[in-house]
N, CA, C and O atoms as a CHARMM CRD file, in Angstrom:
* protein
*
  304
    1    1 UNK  N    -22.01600  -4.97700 -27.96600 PROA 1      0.00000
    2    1 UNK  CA   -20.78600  -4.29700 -27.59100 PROA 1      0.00000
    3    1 UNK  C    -21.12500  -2.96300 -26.94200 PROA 1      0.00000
    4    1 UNK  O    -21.97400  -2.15700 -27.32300 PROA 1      0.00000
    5    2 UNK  N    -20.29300  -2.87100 -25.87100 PROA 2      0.00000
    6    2 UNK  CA   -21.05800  -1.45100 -25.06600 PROA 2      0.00000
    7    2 UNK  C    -19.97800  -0.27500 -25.06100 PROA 2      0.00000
    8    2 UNK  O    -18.77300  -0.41100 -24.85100 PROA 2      0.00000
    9    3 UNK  N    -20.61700   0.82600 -25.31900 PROA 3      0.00000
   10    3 UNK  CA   -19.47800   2.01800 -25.65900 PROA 3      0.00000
   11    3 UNK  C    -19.81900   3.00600 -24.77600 PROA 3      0.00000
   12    3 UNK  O    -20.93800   3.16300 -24.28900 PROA 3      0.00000
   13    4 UNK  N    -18.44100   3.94600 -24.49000 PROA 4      0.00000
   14    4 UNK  CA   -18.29400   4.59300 -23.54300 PROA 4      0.00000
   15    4 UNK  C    -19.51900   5.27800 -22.87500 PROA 4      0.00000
   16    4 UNK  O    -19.55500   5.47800 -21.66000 PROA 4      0.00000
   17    5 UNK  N    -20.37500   5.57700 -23.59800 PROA 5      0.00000
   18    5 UNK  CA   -21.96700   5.98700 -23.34200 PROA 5      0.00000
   19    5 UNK  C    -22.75900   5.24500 -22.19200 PROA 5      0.00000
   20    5 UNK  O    -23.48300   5.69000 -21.30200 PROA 5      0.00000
   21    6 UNK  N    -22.31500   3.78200 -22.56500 PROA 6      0.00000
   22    6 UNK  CA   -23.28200   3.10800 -22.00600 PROA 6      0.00000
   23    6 UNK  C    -22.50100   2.62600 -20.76900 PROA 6      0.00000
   24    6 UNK  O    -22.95000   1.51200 -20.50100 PROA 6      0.00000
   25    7 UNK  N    -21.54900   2.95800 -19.90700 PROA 7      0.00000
   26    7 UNK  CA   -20.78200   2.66600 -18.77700 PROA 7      0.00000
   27    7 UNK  C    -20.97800   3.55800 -18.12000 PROA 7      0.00000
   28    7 UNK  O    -21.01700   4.70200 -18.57200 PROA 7      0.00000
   29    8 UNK  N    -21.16000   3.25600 -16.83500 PROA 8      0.00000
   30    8 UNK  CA   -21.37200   4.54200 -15.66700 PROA 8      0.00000
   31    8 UNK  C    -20.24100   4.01900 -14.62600 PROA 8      0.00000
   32    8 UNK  O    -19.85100   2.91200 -14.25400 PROA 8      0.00000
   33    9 UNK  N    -19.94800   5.22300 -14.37300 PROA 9      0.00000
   34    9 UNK  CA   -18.49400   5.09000 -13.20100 PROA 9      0.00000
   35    9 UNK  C    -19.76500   5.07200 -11.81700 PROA 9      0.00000
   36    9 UNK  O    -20.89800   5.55200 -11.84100 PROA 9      0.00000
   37   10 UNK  N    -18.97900   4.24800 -10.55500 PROA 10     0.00000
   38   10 UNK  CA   -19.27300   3.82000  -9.70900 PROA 10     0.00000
   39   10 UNK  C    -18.68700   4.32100  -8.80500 PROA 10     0.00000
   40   10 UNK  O    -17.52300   3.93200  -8.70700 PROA 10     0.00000
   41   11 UNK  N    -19.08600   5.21000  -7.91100 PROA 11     0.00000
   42   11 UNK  CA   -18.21500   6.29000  -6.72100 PROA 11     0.00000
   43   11 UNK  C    -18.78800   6.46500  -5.59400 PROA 11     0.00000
   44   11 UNK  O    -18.16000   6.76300  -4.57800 PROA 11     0.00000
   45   12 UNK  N    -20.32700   6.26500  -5.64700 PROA 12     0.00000
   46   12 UNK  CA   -20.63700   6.47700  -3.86800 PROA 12     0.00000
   47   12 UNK  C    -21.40900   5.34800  -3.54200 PROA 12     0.00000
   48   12 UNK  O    -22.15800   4.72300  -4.29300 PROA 12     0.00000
   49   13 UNK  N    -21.11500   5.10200  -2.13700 PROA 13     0.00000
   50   13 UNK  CA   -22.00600   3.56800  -1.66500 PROA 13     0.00000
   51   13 UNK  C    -23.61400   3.09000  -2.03100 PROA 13     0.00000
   52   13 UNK  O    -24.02400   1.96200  -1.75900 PROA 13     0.00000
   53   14 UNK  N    -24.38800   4.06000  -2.64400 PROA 14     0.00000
   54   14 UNK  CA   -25.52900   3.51700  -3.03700 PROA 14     0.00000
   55   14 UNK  C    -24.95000   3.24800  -4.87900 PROA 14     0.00000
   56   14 UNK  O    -25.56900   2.24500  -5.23400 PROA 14     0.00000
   57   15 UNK  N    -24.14200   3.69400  -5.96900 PROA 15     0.00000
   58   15 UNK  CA   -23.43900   3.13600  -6.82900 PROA 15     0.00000
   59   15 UNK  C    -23.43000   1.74400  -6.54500 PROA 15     0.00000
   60   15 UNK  O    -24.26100   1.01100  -7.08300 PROA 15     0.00000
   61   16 UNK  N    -22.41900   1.21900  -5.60900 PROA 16     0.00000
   62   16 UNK  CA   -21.85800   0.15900  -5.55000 PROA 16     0.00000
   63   16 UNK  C    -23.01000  -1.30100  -4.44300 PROA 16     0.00000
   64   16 UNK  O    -23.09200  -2.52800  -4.49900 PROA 16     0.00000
   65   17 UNK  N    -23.76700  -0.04600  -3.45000 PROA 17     0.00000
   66   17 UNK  CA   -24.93400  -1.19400  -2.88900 PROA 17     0.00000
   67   17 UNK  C    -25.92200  -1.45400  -4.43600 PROA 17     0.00000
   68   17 UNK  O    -26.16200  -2.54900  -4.94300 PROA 17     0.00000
   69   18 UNK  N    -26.23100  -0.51100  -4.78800 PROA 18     0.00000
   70   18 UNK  CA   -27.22500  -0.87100  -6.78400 PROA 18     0.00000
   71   18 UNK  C    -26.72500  -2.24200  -7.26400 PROA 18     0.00000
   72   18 UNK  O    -27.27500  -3.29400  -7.59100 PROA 18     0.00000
   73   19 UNK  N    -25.50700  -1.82300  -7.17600 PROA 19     0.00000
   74   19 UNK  CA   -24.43800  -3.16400  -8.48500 PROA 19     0.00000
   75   19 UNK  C    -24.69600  -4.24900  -7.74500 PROA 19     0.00000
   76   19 UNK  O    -25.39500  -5.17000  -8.16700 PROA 19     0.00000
   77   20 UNK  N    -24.16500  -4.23400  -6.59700 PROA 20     0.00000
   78   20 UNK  CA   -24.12000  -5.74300  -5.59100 PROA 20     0.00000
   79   20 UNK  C    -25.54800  -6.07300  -5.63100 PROA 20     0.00000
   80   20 UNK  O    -25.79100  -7.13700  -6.20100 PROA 20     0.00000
   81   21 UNK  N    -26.67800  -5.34800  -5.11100 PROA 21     0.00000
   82   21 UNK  CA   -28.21600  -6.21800  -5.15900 PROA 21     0.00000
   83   21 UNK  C    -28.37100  -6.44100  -6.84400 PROA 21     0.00000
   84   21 UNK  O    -28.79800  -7.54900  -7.17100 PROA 21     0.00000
   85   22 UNK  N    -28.19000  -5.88000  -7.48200 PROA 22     0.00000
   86   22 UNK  CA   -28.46600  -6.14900  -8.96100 PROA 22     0.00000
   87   22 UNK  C    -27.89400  -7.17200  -9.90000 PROA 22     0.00000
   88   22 UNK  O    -28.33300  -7.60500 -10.96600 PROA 22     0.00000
   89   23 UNK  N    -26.51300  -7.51800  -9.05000 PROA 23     0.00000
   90   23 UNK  CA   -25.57900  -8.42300  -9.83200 PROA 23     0.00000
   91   23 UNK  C    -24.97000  -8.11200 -10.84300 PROA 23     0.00000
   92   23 UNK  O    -24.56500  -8.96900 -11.62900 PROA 23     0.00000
   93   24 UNK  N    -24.76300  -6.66900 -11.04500 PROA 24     0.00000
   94   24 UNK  CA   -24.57400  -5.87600 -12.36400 PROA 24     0.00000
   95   24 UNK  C    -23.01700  -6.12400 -12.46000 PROA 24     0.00000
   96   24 UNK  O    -22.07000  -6.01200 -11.68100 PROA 24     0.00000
   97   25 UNK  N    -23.21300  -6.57200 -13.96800 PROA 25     0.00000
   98   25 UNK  CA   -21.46400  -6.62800 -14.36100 PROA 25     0.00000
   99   25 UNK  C    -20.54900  -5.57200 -14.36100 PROA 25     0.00000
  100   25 UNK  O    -20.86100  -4.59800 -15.04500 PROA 25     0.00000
  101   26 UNK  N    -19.48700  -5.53900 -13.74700 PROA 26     0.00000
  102   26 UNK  CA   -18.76700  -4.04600 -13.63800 PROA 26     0.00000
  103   26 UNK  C    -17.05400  -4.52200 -14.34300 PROA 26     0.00000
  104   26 UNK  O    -16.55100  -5.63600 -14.49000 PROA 26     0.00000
  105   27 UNK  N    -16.59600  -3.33000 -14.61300 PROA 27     0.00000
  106   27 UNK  CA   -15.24000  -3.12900 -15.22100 PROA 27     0.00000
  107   27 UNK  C    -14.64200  -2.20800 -14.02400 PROA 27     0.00000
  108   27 UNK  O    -15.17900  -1.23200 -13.50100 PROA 27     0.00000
  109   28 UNK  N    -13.07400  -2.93500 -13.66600 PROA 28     0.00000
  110   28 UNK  CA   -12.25700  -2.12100 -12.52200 PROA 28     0.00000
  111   28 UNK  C    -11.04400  -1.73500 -13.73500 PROA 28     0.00000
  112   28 UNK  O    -10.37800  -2.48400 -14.44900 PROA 28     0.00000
  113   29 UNK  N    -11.07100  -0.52200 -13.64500 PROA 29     0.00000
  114   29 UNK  CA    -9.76400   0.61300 -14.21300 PROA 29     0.00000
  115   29 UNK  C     -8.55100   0.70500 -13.20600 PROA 29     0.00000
  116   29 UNK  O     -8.65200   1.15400 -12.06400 PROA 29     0.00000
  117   30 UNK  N     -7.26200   0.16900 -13.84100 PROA 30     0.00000
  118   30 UNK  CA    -6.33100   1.00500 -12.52000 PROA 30     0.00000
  119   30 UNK  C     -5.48300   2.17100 -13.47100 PROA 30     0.00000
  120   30 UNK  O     -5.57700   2.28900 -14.69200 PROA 30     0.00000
  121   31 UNK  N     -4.98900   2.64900 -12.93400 PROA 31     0.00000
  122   31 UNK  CA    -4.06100   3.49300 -13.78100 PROA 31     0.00000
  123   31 UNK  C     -2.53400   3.09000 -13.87200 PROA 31     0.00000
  124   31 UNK  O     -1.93300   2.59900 -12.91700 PROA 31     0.00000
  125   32 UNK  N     -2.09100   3.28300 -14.82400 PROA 32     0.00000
  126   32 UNK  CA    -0.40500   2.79400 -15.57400 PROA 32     0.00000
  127   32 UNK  C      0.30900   3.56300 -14.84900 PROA 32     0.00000
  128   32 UNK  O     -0.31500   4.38600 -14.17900 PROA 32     0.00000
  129   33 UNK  N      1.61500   3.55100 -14.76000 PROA 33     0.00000
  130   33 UNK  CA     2.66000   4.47200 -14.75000 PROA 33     0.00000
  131   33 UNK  C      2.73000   5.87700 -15.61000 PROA 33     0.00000
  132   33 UNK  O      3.27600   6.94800 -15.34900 PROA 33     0.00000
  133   34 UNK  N      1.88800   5.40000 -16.83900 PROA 34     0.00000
  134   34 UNK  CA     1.70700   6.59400 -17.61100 PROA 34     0.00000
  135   34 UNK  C      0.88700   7.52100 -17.54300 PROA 34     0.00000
  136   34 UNK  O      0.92400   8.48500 -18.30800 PROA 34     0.00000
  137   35 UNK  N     -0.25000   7.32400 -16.32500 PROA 35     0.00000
  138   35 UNK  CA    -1.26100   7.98100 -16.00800 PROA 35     0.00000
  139   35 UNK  C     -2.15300   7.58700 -16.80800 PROA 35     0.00000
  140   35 UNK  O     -3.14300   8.31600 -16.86600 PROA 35     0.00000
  141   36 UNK  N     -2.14500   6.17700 -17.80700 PROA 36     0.00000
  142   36 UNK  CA    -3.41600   5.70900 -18.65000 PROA 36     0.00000
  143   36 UNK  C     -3.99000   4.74800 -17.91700 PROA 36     0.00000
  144   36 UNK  O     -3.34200   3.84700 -17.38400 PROA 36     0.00000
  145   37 UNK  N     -5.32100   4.88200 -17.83400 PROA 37     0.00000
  146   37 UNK  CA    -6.69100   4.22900 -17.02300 PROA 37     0.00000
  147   37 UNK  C     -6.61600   2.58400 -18.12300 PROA 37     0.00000
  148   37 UNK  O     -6.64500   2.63600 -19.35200 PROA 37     0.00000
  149   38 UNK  N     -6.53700   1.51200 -17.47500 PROA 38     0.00000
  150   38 UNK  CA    -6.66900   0.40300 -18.30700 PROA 38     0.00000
  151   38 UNK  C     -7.17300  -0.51500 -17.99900 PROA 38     0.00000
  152   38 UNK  O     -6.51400  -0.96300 -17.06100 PROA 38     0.00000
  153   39 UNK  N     -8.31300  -1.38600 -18.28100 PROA 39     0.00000
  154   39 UNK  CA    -9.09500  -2.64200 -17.70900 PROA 39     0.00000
  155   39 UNK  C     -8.85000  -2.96900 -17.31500 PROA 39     0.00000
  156   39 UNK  O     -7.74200  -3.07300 -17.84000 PROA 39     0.00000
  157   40 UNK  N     -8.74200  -3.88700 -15.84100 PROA 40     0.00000
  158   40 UNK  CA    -8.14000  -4.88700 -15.20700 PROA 40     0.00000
  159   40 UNK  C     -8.56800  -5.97400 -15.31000 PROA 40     0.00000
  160   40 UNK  O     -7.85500  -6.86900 -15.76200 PROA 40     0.00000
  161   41 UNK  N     -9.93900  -6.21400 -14.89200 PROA 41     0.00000
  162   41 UNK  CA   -10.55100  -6.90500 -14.65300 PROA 41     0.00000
  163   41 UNK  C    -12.16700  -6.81700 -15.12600 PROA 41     0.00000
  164   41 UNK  O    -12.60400  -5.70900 -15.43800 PROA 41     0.00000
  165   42 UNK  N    -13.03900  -7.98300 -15.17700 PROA 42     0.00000
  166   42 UNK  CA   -14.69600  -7.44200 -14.96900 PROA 42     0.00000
  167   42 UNK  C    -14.87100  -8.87800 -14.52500 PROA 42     0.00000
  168   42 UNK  O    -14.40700  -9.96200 -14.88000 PROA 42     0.00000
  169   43 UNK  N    -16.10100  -8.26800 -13.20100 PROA 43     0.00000
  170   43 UNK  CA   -16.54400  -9.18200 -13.07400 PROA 43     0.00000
  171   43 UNK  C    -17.71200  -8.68200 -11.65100 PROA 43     0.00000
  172   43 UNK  O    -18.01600  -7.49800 -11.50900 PROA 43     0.00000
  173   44 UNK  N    -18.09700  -9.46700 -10.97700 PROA 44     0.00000
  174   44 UNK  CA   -19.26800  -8.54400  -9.83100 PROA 44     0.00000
  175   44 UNK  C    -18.93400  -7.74300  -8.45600 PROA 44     0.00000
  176   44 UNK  O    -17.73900  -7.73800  -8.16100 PROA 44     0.00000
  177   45 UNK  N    -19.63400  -7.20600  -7.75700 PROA 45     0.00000
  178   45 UNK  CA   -18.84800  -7.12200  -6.51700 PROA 45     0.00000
  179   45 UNK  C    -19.76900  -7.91600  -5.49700 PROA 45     0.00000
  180   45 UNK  O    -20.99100  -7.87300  -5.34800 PROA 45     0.00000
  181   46 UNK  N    -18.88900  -8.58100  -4.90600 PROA 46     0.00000
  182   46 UNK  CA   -19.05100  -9.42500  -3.37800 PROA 46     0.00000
  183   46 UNK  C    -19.23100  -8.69800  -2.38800 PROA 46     0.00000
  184   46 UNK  O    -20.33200  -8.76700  -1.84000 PROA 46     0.00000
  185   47 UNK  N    -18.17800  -7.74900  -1.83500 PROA 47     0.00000
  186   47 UNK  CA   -18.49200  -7.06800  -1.08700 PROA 47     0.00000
  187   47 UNK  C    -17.89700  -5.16400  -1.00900 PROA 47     0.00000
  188   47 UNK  O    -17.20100  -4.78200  -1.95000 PROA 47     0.00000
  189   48 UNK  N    -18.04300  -4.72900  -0.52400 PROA 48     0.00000
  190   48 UNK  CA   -17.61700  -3.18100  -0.92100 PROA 48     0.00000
  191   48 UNK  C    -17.53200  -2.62300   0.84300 PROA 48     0.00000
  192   48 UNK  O    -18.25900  -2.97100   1.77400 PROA 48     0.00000
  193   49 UNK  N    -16.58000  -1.82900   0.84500 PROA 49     0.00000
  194   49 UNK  CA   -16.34000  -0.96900   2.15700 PROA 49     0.00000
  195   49 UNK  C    -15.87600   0.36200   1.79300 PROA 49     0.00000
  196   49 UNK  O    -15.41800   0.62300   0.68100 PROA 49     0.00000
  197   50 UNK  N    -16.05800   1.60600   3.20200 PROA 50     0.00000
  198   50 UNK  CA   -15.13900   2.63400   2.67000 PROA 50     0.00000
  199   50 UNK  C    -14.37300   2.75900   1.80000 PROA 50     0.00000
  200   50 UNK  O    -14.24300   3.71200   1.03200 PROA 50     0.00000
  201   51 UNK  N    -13.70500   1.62800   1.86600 PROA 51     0.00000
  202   51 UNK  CA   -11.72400   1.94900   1.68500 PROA 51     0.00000
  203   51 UNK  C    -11.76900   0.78500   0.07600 PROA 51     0.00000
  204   51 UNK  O    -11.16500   1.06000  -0.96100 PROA 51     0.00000
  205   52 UNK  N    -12.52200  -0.30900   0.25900 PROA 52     0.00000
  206   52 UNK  CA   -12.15200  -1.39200  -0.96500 PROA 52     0.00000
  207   52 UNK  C    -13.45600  -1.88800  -1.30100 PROA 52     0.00000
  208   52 UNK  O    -14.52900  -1.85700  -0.69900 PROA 52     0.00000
  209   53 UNK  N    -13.08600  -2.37400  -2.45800 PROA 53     0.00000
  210   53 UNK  CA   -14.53200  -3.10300  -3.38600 PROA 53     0.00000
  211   53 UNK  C    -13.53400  -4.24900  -3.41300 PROA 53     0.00000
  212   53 UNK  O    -12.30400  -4.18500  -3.41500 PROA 53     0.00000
  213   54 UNK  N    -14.57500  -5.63300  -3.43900 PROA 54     0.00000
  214   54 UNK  CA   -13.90800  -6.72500  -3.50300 PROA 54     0.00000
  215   54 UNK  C    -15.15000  -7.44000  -4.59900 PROA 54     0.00000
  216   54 UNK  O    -16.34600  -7.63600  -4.38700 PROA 54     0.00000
  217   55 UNK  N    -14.28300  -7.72900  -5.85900 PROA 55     0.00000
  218   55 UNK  CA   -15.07400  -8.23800  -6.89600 PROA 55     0.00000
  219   55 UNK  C    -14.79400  -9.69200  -7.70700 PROA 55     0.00000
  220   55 UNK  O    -13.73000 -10.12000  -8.15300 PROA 55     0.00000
  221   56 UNK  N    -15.81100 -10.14700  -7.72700 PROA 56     0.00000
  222   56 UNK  CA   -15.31800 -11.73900  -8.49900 PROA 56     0.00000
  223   56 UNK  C    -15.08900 -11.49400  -9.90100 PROA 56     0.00000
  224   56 UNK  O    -15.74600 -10.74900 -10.62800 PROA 56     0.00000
  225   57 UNK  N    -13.79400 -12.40500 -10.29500 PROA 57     0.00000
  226   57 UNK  CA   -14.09200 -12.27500 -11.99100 PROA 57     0.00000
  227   57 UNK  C    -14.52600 -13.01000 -12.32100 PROA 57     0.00000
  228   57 UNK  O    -14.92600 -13.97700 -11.67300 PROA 57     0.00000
  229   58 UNK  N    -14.61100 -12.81400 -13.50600 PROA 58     0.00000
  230   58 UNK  CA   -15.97400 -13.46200 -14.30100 PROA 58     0.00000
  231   58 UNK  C    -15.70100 -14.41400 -15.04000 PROA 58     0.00000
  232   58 UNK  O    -16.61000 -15.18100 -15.35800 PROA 58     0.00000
  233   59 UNK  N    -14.35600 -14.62700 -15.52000 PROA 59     0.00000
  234   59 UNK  CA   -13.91500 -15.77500 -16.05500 PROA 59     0.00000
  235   59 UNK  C    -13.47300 -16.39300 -15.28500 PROA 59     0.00000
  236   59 UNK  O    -13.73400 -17.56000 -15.57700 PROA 59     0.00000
  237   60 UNK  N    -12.56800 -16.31500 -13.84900 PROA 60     0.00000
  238   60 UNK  CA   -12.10600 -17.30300 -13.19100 PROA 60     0.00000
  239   60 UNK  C    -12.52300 -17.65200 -11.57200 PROA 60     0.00000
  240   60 UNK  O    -12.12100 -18.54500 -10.82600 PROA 60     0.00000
  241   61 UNK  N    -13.32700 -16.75300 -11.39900 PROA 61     0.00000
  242   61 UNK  CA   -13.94000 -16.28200 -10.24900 PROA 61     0.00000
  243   61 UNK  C    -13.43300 -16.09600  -9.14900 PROA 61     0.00000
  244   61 UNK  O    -14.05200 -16.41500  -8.13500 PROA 61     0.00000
  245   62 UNK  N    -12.16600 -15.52800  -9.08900 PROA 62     0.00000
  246   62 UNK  CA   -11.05800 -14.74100  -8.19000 PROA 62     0.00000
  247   62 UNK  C    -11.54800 -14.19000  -7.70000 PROA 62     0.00000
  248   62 UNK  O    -12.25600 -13.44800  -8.38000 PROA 62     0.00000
  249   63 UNK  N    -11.64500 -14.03100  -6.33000 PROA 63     0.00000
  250   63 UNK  CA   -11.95900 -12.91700  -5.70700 PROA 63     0.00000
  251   63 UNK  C    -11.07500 -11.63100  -5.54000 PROA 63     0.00000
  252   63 UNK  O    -10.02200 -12.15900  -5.18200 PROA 63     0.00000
  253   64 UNK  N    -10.84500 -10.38600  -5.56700 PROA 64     0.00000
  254   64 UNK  CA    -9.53000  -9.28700  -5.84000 PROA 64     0.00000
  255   64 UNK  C    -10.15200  -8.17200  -4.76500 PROA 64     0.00000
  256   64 UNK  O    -11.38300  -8.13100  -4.77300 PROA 64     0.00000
  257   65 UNK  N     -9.65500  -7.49300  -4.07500 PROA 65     0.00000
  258   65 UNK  CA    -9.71400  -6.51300  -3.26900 PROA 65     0.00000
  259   65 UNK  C     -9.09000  -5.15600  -4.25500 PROA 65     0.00000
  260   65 UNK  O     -7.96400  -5.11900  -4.75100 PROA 65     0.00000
  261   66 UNK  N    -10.14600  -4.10200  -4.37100 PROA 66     0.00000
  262   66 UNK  CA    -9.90100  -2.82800  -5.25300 PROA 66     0.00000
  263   66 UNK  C     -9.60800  -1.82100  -4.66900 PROA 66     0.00000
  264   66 UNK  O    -10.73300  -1.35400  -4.84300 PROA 66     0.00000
  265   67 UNK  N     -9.05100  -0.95600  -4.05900 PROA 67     0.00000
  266   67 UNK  CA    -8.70600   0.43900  -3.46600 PROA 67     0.00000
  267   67 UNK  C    -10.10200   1.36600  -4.35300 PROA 67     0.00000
  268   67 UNK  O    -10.52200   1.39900  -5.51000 PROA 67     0.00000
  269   68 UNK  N    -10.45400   2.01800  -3.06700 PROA 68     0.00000
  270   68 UNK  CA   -11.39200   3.04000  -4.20500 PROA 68     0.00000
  271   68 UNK  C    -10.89000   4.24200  -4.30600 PROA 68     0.00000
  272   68 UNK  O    -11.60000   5.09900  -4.83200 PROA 68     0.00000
  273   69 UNK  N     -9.51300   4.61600  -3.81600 PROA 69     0.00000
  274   69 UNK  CA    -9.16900   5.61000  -3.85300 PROA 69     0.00000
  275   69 UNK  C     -8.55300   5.66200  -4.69900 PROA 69     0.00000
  276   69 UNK  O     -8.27000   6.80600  -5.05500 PROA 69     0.00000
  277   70 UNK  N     -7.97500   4.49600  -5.52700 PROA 70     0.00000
  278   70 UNK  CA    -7.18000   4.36200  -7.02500 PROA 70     0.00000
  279   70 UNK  C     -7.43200   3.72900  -8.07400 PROA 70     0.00000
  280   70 UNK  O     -6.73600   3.81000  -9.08600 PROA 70     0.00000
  281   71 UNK  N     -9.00700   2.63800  -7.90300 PROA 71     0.00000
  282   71 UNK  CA    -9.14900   2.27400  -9.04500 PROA 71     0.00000
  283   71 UNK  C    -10.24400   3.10400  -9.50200 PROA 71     0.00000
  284   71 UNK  O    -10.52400   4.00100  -8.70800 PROA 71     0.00000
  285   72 UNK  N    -10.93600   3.06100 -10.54500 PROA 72     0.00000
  286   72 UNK  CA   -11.68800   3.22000 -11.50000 PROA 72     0.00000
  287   72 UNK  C    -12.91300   2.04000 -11.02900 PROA 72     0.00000
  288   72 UNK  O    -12.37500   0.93600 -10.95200 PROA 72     0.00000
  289   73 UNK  N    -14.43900   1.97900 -10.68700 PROA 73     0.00000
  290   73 UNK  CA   -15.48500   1.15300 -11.06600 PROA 73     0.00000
  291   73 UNK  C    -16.56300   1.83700 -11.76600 PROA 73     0.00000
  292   73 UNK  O    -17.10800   2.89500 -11.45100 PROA 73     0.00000
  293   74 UNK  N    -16.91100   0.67600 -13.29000 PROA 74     0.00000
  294   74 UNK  CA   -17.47100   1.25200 -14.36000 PROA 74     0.00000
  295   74 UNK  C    -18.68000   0.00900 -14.23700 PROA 74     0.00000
  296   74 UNK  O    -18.43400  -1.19700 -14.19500 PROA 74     0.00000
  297   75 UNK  N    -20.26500   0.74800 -14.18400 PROA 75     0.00000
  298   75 UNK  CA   -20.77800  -0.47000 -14.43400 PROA 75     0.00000
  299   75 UNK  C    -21.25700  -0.70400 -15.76900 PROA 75     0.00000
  300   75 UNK  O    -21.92800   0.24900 -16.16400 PROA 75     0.00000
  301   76 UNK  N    -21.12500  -1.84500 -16.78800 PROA 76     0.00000
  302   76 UNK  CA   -21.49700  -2.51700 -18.16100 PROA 76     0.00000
  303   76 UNK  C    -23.14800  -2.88200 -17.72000 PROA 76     0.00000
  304   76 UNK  O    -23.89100  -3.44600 -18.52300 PROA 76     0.00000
């Protein structure tokens, strides 16, 4: 079980090029109406740009397009 310690937030393009060559499992945060940060999803990223991270999940293997200007990427 991995605790807040062991998650690193994911914010600049060598972050997110690391995860993609590594295959590293990541957690996407969006934020509520209430301003609370809440899991969405986990699963890898496929591909990443300026503007979006696009990540498979891991249980169903959806592909999802992420805003990086509003979500949260945490890598597990």
């Amino acid at each position: 079980m991995s605790t807040e310690r062991d998650l690193r937030q994911l914010y600049q393009d060598v972050h997110f090029f690391a995860a993609t060559l590594s295959e590293a499992l990541i957690s996407v945060w969006e934020e509520d109406p209430a301003g609370v940060y809440n899991e969405v999803v986990r699963g890898f990223i496929d591909r990443y740009t300026a503007d979006y991270v696009r990540v498979r999940n891991v249980e169903t293997g959806c592909r999802t397009y992420y805003s990086r200007d509003t979500a949260m990427f945490k890598r597990i």
